[in-house]
Coordinates of C-alpha atoms in Angstrom, one line a residue:
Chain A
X12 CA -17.1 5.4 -12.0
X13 CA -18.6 6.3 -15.1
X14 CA -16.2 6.7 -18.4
X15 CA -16.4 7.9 -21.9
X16 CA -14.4 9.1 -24.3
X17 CA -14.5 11.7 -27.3
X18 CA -12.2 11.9 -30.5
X19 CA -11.1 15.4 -30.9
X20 CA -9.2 17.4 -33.4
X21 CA -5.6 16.4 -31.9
X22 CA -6.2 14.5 -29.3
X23 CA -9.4 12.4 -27.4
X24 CA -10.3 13.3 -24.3
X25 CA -11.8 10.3 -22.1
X26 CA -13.9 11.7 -18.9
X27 CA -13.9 10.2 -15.9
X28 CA -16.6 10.6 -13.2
X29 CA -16.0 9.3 -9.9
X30 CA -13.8 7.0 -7.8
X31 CA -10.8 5.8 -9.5
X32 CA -9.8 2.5 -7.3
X33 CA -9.2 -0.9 -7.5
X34 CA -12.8 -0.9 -9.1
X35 CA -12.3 1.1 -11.8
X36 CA -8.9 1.1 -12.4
X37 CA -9.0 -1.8 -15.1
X38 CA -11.8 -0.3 -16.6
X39 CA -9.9 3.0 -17.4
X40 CA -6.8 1.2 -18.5
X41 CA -9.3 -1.0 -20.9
X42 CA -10.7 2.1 -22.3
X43 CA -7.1 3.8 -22.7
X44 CA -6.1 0.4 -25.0
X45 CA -9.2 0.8 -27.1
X46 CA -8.7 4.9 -27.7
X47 CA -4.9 4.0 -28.5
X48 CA -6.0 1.0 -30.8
X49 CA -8.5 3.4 -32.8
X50 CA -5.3 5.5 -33.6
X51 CA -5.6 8.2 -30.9
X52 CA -2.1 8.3 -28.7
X53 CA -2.5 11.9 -27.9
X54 CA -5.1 11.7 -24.5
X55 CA -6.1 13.7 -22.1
X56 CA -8.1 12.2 -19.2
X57 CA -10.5 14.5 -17.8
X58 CA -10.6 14.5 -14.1
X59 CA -12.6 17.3 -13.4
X60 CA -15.9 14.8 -11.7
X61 CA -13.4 12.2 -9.9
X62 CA -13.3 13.1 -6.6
X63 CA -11.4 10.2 -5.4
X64 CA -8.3 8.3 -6.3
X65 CA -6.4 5.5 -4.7
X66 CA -3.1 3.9 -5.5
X67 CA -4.9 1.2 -8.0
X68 CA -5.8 4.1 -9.4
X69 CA -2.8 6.0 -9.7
X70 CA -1.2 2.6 -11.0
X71 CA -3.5 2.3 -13.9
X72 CA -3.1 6.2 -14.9
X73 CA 0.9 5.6 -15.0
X74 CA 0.0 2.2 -17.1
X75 CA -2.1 4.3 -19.3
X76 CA 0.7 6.8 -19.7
X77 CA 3.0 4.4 -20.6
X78 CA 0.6 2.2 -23.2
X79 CA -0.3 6.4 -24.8
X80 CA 3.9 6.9 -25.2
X81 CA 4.4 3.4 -26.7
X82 CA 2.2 4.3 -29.5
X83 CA 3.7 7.4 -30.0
X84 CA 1.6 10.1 -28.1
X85 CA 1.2 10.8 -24.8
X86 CA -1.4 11.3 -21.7
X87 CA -2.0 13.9 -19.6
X88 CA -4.5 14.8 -17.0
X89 CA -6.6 17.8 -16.7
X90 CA -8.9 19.4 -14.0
X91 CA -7.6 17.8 -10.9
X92 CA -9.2 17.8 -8.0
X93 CA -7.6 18.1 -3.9
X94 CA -7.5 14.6 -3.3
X95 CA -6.2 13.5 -6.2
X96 CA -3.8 16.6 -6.1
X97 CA -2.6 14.9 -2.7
X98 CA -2.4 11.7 -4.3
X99 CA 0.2 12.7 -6.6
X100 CA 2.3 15.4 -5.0
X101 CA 2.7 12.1 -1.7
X102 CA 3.9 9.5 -4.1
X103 CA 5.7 12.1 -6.4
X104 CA 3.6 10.9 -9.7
X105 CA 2.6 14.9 -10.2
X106 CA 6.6 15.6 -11.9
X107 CA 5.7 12.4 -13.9
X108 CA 1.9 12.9 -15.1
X109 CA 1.7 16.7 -15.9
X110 CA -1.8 18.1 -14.7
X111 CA -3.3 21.3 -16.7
X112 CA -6.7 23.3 -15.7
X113 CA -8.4 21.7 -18.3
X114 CA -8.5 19.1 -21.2
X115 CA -8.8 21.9 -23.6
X116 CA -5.0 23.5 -22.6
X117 CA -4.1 19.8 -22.4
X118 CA -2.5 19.5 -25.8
X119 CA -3.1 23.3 -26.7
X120 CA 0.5 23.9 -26.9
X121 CA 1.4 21.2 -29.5
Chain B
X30 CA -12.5 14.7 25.9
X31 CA -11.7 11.2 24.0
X32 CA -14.6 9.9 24.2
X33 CA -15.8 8.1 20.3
X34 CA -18.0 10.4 18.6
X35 CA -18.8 8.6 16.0
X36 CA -18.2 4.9 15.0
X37 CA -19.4 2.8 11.8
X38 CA -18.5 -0.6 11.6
X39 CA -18.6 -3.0 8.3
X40 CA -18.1 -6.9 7.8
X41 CA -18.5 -8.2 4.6
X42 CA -16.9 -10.9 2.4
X43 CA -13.4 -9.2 0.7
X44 CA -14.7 -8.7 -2.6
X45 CA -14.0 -5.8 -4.5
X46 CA -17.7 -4.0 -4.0
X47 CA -16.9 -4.2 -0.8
X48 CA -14.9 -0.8 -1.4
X49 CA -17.6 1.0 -2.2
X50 CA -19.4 0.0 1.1
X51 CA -16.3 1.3 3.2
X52 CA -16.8 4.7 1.5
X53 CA -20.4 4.7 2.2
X54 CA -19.4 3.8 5.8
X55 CA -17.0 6.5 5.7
X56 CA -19.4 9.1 4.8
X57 CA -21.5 8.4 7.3
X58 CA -19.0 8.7 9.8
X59 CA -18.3 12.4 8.5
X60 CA -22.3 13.0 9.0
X61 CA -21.8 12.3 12.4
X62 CA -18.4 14.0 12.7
X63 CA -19.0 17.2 11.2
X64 CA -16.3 18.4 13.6
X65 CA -13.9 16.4 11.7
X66 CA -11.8 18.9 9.2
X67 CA -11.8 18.4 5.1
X68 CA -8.4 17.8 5.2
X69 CA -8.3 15.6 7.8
X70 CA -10.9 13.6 6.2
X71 CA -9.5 13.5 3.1
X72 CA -6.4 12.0 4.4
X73 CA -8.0 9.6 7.1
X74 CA -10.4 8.0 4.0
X75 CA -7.6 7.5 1.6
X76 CA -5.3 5.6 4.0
X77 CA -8.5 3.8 5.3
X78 CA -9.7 2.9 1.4
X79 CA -5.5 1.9 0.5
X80 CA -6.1 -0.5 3.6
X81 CA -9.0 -2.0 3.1
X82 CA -8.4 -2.5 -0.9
X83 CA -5.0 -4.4 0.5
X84 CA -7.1 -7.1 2.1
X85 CA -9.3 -7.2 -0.9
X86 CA -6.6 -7.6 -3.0
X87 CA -4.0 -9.5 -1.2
X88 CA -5.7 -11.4 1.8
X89 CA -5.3 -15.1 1.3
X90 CA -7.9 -17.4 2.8
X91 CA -6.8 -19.8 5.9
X92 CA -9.4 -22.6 5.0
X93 CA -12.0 -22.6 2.4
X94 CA -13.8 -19.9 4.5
X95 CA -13.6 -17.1 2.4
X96 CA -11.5 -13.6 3.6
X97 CA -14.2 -11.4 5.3
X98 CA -13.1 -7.6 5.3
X99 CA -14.1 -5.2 8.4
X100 CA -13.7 -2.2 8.8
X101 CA -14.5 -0.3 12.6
X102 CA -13.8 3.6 11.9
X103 CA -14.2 5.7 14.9
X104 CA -14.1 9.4 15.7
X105 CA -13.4 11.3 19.1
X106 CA -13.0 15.0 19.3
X107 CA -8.8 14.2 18.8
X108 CA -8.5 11.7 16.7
X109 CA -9.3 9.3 13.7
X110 CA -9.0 5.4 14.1
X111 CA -9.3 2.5 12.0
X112 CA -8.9 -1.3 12.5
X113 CA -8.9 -2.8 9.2
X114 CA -9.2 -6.6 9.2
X115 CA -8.9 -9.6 7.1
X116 CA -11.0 -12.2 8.7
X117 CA -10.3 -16.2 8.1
X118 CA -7.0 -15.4 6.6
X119 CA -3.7 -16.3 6.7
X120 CA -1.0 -14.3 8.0
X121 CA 0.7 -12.0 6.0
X122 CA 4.3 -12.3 4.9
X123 CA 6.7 -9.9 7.5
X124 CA 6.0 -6.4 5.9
X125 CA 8.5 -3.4 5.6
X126 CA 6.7 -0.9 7.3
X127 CA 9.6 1.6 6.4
X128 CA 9.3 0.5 2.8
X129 CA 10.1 3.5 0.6
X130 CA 7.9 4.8 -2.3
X131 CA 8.5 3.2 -5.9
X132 CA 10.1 5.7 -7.9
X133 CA 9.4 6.4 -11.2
X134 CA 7.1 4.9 -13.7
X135 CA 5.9 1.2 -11.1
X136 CA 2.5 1.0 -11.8
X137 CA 1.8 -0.5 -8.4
X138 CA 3.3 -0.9 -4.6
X139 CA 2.6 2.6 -3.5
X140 CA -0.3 1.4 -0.6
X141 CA 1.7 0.9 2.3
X142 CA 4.1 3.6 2.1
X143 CA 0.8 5.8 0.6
X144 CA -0.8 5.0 3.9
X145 CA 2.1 5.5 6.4
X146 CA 1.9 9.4 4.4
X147 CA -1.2 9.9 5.1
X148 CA -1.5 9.0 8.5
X149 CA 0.3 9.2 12.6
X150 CA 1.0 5.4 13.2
X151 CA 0.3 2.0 11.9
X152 CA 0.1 -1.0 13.3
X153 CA -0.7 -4.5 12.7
X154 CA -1.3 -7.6 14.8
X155 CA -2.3 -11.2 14.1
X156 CA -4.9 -13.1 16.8
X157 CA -7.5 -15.9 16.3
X158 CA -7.0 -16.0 12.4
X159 CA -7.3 -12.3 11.8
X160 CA -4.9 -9.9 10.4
X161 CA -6.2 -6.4 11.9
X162 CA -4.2 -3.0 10.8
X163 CA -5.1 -0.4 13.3
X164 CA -4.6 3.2 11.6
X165 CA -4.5 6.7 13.9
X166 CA -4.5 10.3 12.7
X167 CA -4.3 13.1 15.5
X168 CA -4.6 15.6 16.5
X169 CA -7.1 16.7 14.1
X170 CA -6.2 20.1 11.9
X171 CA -8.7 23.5 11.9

């Protein structure tokens, strides 16, 4: 999986291209704790290139979630693709990580 | 009419990469199943991955052989199987197979119940030192 972030306006959006599993899981929750320590809480992770997500990867999003709202902001995921979709509506996660069409509508209401 | 199809078959030690060969495996089963519906395989590959990252992640080694991970996927025209082993390990604490979904915000603990989801039965049995979880999904979905 490749992963980068941007610093935006509001918020930073990291993108995230390819599998999220047990792989890459620490390595998004790393990059999470280094956007949060560089003063951005407000994140949107851009899922619009991972194809494929497992429950190690699921995990680290909702520890990523959790490390955003401790520091004051929040995370939410954009651009979601079917099998991730599935993902989250079969273990429930999709009432607790709110998905929008894209990062950009991510934070555009706040 | 159930004869296999299609069948890959990986044996590797359980180290993490070893994820991203079962996906490779996987793909190549779909190249040879083309019969096989999206949704189906969508399914079918996510159980198979949540299995086969279990062994990686919680097999624990019977000697000092390492754990060795296979993975025998197989197609016919009406269904998907898997037998996902852990090789050289030791056997597994009694599992809740009815074991419910975490609620809320766990950040991990979702795999079993994930799999049982995703696919028609699961089963496990223990001979000769291996742990082997056989996965079925059928029939398959137009």
């Amino acid at each position: 999986m490749d992963l980068s972030y941007e610093v935006k306006d509001s918020y930073a959006e990291i993108t995230a291209a390819g599998r999220l599993n047990m792989v890459s899981a620490p390595k998004l929750r790393e990059m999470v704790a280094e956007v949060v320590a560089s003063g951005s809480a407000r994140i949107v992770i851009n899922l619009e290139a991972t194809g494929f997500m497992d429950s190690s990867g699921l995990g680290a999003l909702i520890g990523c979630l959790k490390a955003a709202r401790q520091a004051g902001g929040d995370l939410r995921i954009a651009a979601v693709q079917p099998q991730v979709q599935m993902v989250l509506g079969l273990t429930s996660m999709d009432k607790v990580l709110t998905s929008y069409p894209s990062a950009a509508e991510a934070f555009g209401d706040d | 009419m159930t004869d296999i199809l299609a069948r890959r078959t990986l044996r590797q030690t359980a180290l993490p990469e070893a994820i991203e060969a079962v996906h490779t495996e996987l793909d190549k089963l779909w190249d040879d199943a083309s019969f096989v519906p999206d949704l189906d395989r969508m399914t079918f590959a996510t159980a198979v991955i949540e299995a086969a990252s279990n062994v990686v992640q919680h097999a624990v080694p019977e000697s000092t052989k390492p754990v060795e991970l296979g993975v025998d996927i197989s197609a016919t025209s009406v269904r998907l199987e898997a037998r996902v082993s852990a090789f050289n390990a030791v056997c597994p604490d009694p599992i809740d197979t009815d074991a419910a979904m975490p609620d809320g915000e766990a950040e991990s603990g979702r795999g079993l119940a994930l799999i049982r989801a995703l696919v028609t039965t699961v089963t496990f049995k223990r001979q000769d030192g291996t742990n082997t979880w056989i996965l079925s999904k059928s029939p398959l979905r137009d």
